[in-house]
PDB file of C-alpha atoms in Angstrom:
ATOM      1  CA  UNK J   1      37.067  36.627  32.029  1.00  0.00           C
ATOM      2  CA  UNK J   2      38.734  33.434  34.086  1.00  0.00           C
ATOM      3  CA  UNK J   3      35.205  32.537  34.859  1.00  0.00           C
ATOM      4  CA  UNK J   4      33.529  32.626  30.931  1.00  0.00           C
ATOM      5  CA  UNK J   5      36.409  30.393  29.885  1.00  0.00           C
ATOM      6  CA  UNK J   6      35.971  27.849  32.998  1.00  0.00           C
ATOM      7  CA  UNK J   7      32.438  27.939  32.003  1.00  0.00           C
ATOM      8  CA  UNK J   8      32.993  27.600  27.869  1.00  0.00           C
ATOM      9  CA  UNK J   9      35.575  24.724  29.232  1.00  0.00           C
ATOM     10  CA  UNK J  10      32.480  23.094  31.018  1.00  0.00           C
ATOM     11  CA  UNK J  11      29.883  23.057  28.455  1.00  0.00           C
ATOM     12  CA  UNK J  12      32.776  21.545  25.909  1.00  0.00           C
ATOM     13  CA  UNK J  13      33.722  18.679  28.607  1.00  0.00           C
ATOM     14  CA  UNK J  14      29.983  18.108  28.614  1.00  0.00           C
ATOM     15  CA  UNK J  15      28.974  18.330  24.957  1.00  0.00           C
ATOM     16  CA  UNK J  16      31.867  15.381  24.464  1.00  0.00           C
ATOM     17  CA  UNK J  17      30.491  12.970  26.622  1.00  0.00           C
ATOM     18  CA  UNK J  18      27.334  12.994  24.942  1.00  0.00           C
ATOM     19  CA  UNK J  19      28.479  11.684  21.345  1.00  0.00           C
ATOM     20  CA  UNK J  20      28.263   8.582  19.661  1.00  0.00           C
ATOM     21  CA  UNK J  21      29.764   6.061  22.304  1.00  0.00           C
ATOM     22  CA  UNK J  22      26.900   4.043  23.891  1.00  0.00           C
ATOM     23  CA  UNK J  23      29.252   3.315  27.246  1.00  0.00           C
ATOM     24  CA  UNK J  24      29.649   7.397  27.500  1.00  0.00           C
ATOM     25  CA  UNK J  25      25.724   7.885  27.218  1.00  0.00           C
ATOM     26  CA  UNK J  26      23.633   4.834  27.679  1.00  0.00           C
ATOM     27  CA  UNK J  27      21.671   3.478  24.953  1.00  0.00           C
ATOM     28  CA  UNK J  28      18.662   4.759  23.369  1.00  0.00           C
ATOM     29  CA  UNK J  29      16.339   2.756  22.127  1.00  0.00           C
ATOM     30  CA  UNK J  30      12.972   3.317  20.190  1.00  0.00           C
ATOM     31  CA  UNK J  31      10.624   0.376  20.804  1.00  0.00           C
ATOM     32  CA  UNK J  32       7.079   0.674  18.994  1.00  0.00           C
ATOM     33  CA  UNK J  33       4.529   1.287  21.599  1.00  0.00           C
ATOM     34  CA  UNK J  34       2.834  -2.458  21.561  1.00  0.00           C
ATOM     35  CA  UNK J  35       6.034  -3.275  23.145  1.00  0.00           C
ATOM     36  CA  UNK J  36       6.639  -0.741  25.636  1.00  0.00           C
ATOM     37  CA  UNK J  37       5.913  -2.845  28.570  1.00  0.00           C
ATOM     38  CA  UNK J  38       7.332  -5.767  27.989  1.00  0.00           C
ATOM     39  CA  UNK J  39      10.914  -3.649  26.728  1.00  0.00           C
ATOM     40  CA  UNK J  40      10.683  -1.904  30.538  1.00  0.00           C
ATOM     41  CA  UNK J  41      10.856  -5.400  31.936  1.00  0.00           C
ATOM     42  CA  UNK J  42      13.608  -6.832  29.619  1.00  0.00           C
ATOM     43  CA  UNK J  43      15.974  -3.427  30.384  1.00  0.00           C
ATOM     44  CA  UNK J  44      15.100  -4.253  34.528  1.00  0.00           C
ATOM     45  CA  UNK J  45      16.783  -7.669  34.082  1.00  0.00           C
ATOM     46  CA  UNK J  46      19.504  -6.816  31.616  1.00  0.00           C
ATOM     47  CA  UNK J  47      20.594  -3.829  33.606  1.00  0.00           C
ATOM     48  CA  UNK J  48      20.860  -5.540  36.722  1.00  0.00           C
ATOM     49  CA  UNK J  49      23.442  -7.647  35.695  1.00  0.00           C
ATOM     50  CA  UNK J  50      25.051  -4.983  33.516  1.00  0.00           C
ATOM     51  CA  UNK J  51      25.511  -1.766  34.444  1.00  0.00           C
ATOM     52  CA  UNK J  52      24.563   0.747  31.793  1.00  0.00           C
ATOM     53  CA  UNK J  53      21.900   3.532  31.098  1.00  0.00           C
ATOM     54  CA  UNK J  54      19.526   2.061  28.649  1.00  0.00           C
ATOM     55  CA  UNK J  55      16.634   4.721  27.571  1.00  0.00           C
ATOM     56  CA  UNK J  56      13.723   3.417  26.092  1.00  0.00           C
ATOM     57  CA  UNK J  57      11.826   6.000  23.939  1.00  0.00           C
ATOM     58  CA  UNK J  58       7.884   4.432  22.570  1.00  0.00           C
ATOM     59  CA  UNK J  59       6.030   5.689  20.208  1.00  0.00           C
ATOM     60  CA  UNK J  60       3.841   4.188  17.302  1.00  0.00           C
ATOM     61  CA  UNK J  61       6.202   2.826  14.215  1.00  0.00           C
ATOM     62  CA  UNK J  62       5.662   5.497  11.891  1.00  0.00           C
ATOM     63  CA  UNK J  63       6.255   8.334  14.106  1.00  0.00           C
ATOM     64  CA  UNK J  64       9.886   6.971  15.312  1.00  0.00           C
ATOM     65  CA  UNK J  65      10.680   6.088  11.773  1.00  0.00           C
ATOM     66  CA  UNK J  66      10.272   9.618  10.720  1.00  0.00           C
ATOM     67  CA  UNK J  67      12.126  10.433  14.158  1.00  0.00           C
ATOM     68  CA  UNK J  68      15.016   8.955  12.781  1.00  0.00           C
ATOM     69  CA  UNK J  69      15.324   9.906   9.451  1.00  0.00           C
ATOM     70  CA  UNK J  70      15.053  13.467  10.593  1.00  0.00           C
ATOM     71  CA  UNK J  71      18.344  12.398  12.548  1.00  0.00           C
ATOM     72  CA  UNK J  72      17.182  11.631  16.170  1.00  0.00           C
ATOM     73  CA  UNK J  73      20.121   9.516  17.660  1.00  0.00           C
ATOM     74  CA  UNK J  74      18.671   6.248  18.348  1.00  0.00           C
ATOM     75  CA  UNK J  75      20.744   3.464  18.706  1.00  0.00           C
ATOM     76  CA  UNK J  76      18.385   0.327  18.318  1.00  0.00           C
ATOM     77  CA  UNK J  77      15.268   0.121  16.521  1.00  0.00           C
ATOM     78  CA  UNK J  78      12.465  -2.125  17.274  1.00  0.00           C
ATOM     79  CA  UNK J  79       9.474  -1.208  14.859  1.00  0.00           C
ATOM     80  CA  UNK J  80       6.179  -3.934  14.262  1.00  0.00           C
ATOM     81  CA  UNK J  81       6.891  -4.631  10.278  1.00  0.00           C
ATOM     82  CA  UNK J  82       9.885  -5.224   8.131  1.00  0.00           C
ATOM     83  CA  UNK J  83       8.779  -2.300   6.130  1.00  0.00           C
ATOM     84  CA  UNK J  84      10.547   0.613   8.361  1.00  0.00           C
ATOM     85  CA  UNK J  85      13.365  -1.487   8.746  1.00  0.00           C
ATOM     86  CA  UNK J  86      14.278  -2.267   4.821  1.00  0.00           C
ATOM     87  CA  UNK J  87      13.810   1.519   4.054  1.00  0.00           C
ATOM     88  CA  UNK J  88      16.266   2.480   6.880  1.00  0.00           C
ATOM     89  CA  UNK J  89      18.425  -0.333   5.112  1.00  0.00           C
ATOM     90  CA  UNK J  90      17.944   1.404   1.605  1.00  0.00           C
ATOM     91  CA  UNK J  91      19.075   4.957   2.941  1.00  0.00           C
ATOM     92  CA  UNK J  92      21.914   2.805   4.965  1.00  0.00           C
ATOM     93  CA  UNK J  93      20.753   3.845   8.550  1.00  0.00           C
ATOM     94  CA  UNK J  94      22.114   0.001   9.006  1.00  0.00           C
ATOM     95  CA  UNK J  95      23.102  -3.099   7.478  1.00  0.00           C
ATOM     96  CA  UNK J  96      21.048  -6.121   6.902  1.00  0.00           C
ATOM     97  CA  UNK J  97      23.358  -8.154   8.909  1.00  0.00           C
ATOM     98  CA  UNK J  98      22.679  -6.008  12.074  1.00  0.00           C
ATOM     99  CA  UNK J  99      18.955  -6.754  11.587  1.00  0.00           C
ATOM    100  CA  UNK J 100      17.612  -9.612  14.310  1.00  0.00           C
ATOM    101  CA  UNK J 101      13.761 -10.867  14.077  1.00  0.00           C
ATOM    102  CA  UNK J 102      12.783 -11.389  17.729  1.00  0.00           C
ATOM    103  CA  UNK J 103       8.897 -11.438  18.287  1.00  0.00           C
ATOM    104  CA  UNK J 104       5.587 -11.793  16.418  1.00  0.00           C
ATOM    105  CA  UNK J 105       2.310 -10.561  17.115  1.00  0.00           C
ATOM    106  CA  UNK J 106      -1.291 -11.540  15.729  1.00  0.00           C
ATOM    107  CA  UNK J 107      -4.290  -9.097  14.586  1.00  0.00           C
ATOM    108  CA  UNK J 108      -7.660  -9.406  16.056  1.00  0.00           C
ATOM    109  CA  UNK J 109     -10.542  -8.128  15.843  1.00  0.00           C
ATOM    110  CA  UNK J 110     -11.986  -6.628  19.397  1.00  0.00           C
ATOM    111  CA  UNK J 111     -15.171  -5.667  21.172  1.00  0.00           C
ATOM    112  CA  UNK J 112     -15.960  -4.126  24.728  1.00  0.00           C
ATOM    113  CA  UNK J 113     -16.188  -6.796  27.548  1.00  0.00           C
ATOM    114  CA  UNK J 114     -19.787  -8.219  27.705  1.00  0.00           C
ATOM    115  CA  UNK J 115     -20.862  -6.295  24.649  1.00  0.00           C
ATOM    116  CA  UNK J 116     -23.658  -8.045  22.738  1.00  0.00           C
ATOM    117  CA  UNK J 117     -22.528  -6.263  19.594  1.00  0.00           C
ATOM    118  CA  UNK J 118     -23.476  -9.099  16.513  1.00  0.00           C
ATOM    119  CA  UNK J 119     -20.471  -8.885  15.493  1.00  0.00           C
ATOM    120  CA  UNK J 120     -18.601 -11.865  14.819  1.00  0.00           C
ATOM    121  CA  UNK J 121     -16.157 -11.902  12.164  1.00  0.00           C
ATOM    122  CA  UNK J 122     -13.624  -9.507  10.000  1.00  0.00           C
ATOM    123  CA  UNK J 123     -16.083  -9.515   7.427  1.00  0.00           C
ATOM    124  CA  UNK J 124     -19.481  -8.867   9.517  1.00  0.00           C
ATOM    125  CA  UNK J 125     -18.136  -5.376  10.822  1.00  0.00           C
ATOM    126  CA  UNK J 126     -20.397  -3.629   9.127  1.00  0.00           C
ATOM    127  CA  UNK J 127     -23.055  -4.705  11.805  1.00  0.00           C
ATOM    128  CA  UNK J 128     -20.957  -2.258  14.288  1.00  0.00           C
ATOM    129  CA  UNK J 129     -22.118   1.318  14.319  1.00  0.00           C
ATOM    130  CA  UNK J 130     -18.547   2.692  14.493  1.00  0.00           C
ATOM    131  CA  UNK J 131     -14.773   1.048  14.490  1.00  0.00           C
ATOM    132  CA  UNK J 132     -11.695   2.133  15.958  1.00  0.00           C
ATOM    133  CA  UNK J 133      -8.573   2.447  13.183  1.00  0.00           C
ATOM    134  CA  UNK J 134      -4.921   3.186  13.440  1.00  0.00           C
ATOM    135  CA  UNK J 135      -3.665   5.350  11.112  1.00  0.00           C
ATOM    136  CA  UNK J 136      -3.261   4.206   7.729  1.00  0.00           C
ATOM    137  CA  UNK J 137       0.677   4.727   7.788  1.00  0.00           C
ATOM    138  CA  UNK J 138       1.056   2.757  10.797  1.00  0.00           C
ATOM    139  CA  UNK J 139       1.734  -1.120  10.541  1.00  0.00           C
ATOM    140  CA  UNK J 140      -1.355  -2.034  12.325  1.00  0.00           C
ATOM    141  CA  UNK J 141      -3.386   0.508  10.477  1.00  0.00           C
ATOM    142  CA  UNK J 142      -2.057  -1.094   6.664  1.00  0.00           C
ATOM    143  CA  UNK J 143      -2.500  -5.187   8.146  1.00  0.00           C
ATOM    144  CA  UNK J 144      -6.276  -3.770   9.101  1.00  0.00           C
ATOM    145  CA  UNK J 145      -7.105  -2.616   5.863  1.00  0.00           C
ATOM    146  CA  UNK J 146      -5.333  -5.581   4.138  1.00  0.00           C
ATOM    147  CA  UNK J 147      -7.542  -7.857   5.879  1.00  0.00           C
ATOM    148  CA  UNK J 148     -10.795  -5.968   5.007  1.00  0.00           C
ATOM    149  CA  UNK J 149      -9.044  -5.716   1.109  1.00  0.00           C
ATOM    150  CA  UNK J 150      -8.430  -9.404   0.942  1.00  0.00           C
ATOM    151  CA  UNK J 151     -11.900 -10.480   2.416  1.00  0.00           C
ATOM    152  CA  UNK J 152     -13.642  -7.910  -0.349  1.00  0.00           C
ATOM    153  CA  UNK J 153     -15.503  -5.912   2.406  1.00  0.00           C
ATOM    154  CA  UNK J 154     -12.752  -2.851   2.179  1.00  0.00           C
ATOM    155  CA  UNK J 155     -15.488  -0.549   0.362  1.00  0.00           C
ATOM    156  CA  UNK J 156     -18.170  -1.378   3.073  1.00  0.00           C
ATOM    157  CA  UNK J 157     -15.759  -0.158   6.167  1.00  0.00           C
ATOM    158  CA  UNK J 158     -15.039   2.982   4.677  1.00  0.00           C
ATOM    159  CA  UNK J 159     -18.372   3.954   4.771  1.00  0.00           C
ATOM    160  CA  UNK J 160     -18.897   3.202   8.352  1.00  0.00           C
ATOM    161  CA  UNK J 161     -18.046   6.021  11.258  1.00  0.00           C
ATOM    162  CA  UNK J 162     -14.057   5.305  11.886  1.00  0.00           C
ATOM    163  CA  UNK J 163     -11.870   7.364  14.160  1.00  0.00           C
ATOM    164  CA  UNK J 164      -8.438   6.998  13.358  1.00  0.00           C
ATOM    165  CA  UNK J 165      -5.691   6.608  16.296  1.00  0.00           C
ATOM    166  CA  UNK J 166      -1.779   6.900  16.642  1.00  0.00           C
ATOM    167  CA  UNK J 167      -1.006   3.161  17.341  1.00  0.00           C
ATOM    168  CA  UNK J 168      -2.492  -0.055  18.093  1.00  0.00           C
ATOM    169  CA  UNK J 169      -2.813   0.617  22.340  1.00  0.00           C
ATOM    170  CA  UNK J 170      -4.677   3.294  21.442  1.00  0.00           C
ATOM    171  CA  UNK J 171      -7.199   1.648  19.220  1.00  0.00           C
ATOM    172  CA  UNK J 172      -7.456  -0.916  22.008  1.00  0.00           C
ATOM    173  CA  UNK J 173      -7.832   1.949  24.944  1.00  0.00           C
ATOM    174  CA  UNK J 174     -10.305   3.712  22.833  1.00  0.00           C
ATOM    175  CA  UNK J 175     -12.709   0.526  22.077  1.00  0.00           C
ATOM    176  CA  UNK J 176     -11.938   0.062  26.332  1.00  0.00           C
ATOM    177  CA  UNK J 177     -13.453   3.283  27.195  1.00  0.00           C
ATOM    178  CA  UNK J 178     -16.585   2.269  24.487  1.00  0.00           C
ATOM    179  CA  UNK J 179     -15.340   5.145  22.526  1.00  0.00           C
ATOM    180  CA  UNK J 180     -15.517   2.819  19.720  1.00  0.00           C
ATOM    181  CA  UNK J 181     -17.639  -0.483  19.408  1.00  0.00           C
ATOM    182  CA  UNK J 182     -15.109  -2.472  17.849  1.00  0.00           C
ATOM    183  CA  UNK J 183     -11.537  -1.901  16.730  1.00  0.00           C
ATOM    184  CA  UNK J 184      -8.453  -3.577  15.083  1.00  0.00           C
ATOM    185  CA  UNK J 185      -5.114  -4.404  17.061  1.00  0.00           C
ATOM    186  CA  UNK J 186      -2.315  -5.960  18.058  1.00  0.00           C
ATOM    187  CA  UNK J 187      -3.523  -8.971  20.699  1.00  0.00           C
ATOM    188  CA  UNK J 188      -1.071  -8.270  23.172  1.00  0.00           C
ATOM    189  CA  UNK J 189      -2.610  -4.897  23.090  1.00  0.00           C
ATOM    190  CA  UNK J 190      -6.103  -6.733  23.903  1.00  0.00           C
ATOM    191  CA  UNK J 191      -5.237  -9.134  26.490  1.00  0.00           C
ATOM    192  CA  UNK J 192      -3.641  -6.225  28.032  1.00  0.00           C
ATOM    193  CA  UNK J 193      -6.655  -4.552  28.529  1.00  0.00           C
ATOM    194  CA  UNK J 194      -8.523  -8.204  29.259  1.00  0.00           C
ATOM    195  CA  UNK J 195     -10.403  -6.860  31.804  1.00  0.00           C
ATOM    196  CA  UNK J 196     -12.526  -3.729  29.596  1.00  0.00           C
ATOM    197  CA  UNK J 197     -12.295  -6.119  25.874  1.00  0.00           C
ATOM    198  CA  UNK J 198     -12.504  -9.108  24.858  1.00  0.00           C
ATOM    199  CA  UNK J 199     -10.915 -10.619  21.875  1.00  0.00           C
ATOM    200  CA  UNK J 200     -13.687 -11.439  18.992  1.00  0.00           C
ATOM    201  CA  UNK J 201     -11.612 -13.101  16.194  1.00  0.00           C
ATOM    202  CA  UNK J 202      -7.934 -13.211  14.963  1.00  0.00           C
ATOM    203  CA  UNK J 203      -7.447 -12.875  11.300  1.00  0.00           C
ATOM    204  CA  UNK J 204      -7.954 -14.931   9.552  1.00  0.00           C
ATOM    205  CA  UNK J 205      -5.783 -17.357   7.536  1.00  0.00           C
ATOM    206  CA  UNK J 206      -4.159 -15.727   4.146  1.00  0.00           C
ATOM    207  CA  UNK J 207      -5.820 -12.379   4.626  1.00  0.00           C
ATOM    208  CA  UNK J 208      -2.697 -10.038   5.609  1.00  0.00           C
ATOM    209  CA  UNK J 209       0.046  -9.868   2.824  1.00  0.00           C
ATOM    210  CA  UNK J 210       2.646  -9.943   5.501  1.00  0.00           C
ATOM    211  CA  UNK J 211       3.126 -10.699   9.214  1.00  0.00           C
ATOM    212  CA  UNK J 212       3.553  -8.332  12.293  1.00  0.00           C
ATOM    213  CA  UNK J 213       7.014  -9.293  13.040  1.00  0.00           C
ATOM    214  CA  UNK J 214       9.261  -7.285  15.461  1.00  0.00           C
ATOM    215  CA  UNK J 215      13.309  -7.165  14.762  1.00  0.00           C
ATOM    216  CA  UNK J 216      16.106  -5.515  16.351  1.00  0.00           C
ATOM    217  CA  UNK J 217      17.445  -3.055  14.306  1.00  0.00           C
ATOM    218  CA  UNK J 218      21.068  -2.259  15.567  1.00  0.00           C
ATOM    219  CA  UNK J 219      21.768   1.361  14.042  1.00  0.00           C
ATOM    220  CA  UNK J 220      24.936   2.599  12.685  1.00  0.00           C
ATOM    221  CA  UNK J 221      26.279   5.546  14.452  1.00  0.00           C
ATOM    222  CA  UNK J 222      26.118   8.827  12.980  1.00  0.00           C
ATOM    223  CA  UNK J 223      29.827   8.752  11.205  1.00  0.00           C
ATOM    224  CA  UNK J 224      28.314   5.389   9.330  1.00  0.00           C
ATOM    225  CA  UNK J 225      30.434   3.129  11.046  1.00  0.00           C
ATOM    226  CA  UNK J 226      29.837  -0.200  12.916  1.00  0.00           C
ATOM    227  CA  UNK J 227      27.909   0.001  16.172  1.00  0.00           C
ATOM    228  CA  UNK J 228      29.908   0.037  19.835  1.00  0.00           C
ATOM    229  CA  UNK J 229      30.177  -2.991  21.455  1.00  0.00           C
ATOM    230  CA  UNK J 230      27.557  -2.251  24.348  1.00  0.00           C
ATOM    231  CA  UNK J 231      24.626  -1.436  21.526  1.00  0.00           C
ATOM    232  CA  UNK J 232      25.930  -4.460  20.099  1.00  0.00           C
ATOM    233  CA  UNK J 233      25.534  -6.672  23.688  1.00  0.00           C
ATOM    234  CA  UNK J 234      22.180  -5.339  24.640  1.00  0.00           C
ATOM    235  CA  UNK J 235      20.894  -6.106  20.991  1.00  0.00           C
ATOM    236  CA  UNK J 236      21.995  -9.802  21.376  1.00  0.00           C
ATOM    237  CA  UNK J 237      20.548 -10.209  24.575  1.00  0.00           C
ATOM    238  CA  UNK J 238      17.158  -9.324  23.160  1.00  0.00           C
ATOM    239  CA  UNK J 239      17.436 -12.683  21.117  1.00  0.00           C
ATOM    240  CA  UNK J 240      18.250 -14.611  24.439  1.00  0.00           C
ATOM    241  CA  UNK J 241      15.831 -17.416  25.750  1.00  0.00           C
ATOM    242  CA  UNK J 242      16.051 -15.075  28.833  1.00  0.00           C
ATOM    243  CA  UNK J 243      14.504 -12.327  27.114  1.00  0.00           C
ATOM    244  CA  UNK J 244      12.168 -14.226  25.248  1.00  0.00           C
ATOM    245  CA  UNK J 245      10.975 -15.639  28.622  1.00  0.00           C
ATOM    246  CA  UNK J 246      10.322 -12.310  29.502  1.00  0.00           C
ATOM    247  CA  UNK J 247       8.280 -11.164  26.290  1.00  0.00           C
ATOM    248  CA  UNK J 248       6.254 -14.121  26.306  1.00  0.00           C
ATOM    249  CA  UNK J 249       5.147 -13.383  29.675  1.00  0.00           C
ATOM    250  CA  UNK J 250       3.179 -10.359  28.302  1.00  0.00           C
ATOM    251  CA  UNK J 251       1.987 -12.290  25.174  1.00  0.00           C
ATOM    252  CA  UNK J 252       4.121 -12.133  22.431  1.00  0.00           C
ATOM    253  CA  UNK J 253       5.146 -14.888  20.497  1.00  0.00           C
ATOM    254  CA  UNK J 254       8.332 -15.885  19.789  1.00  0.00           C
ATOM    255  CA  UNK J 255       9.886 -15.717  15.981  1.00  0.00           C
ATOM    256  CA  UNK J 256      11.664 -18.648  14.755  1.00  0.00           C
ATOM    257  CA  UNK J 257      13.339 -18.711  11.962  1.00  0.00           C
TER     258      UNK J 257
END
């Protein structure tokens, strides 16, 4: 009987360390994918000067989104739109004020390396057999298909062969591999892969309705109230000049307000 209760005793102990308070349980972060590698390298740097467990958790935008509305504890949010981060606003996940835009990215339009696909524009796509897509519901997905709206070629896409893919990496991976001829992504995505694509075109100017802008999203803990002090740090340090010398070592640009 002693040794049930020394056990029940032991699960309670460790069921209250893992609450709320980031310096009891490290900080979890969800990153969108596009930024995965760069967000490992800023984490190595800040955590060598501070000691804390920082967990970084990548995915595509949409799919952490939904993560957290279905109440996954994440305490910072870095999604590629603004449109994620005003809903969380709406359903007060956080406040406005605890919302930091860090980092832009640019859409291009990609083919395999050496390819002598005739492809040469947004508009001339149509000359590809096949495209690569992210999903419709995931910000690289919608600023795809608000280029092809705004340039009046949307119709002509949708009746070419399109395979749809989780997040912008992937659409880069897949055209890579020559799964796809030509695809839509992120361009840190492409001059990741520099070596397998090569970068065709960048939108062009006035065709996306909005721009791929990445913010730090500092969540409000579960009980609504203000976030800890060591979320609080590691967010600001995101919007150092020593982090931004990190993320625009793998590409990104730099927001300025």
């Amino acid at each position: 009987m002693k040794r049930i209760i020394c056990l029940m005793a032991a699960v309670i102990f460790m069921l209250s360390g893992c609450g709320d308070n980031g310096e009891e349980r490290g900080i979890r972060v969800f990153v969108d994918s596009s930024l995965n590698a760069a967000m490992n390298e800023a984490v190595k740097e800040y955590t060598a000067e501070n000691p804390v467990n920082i967990e970084i958790v990548s995915g595509s935008t949409s799919a952490l989104f939904n993560r957290i509305e279905k109440g996954a504890d994440c305490d910072i949010f870095i999604p590629s739109s603004k449109e994620q981060i005003n809903s969380l606003i709406k359903d007060e996940y956080l406040k406005e004020e605890n919302v930091t835009p860090i980092l832009k990215n640019n859409v291009v339009l990609i083919k395999g390396y050496g390819s002598s696909i005739p492809v040469k524009s947004f508009d001339t796509v149509t000359e590809a057999r096949n495209i690569a897509l992210a999903k419709e519901n995931e910000p690289i997905g919608v600023f795809a298909r608000e280029i092809f709206i705004n340039l009046n070629v949307f119709k002509e896409v949708l009746n070419m062969t399109a395979s749809s893919y989780d997040d912008s990496p992937s659409v880069a991976a897949a055209v890579a591999e020559g799964k796809n001829q030509i695809g839509v992504c992120f361009e840190t995505d492409a001059l990741a892969n520099a070596d397998k694509v090569q970068i065709i075109t960048a939108s062009p100017k006035d065709s996306l309705n909005s721009e791929a802008i990445y913010s730090v999203a500092v969540m409000n803990t579960d009980d609504g109230l203000e976030p800890n002090e060591t979320v609080k740090d590691f967010g600001e340090y995101l919007d150092t000049p020593e982090a931004a010398e990190i993320f625009a070592e793998f590409d990104f640009d730099i927001y300025i307000n």
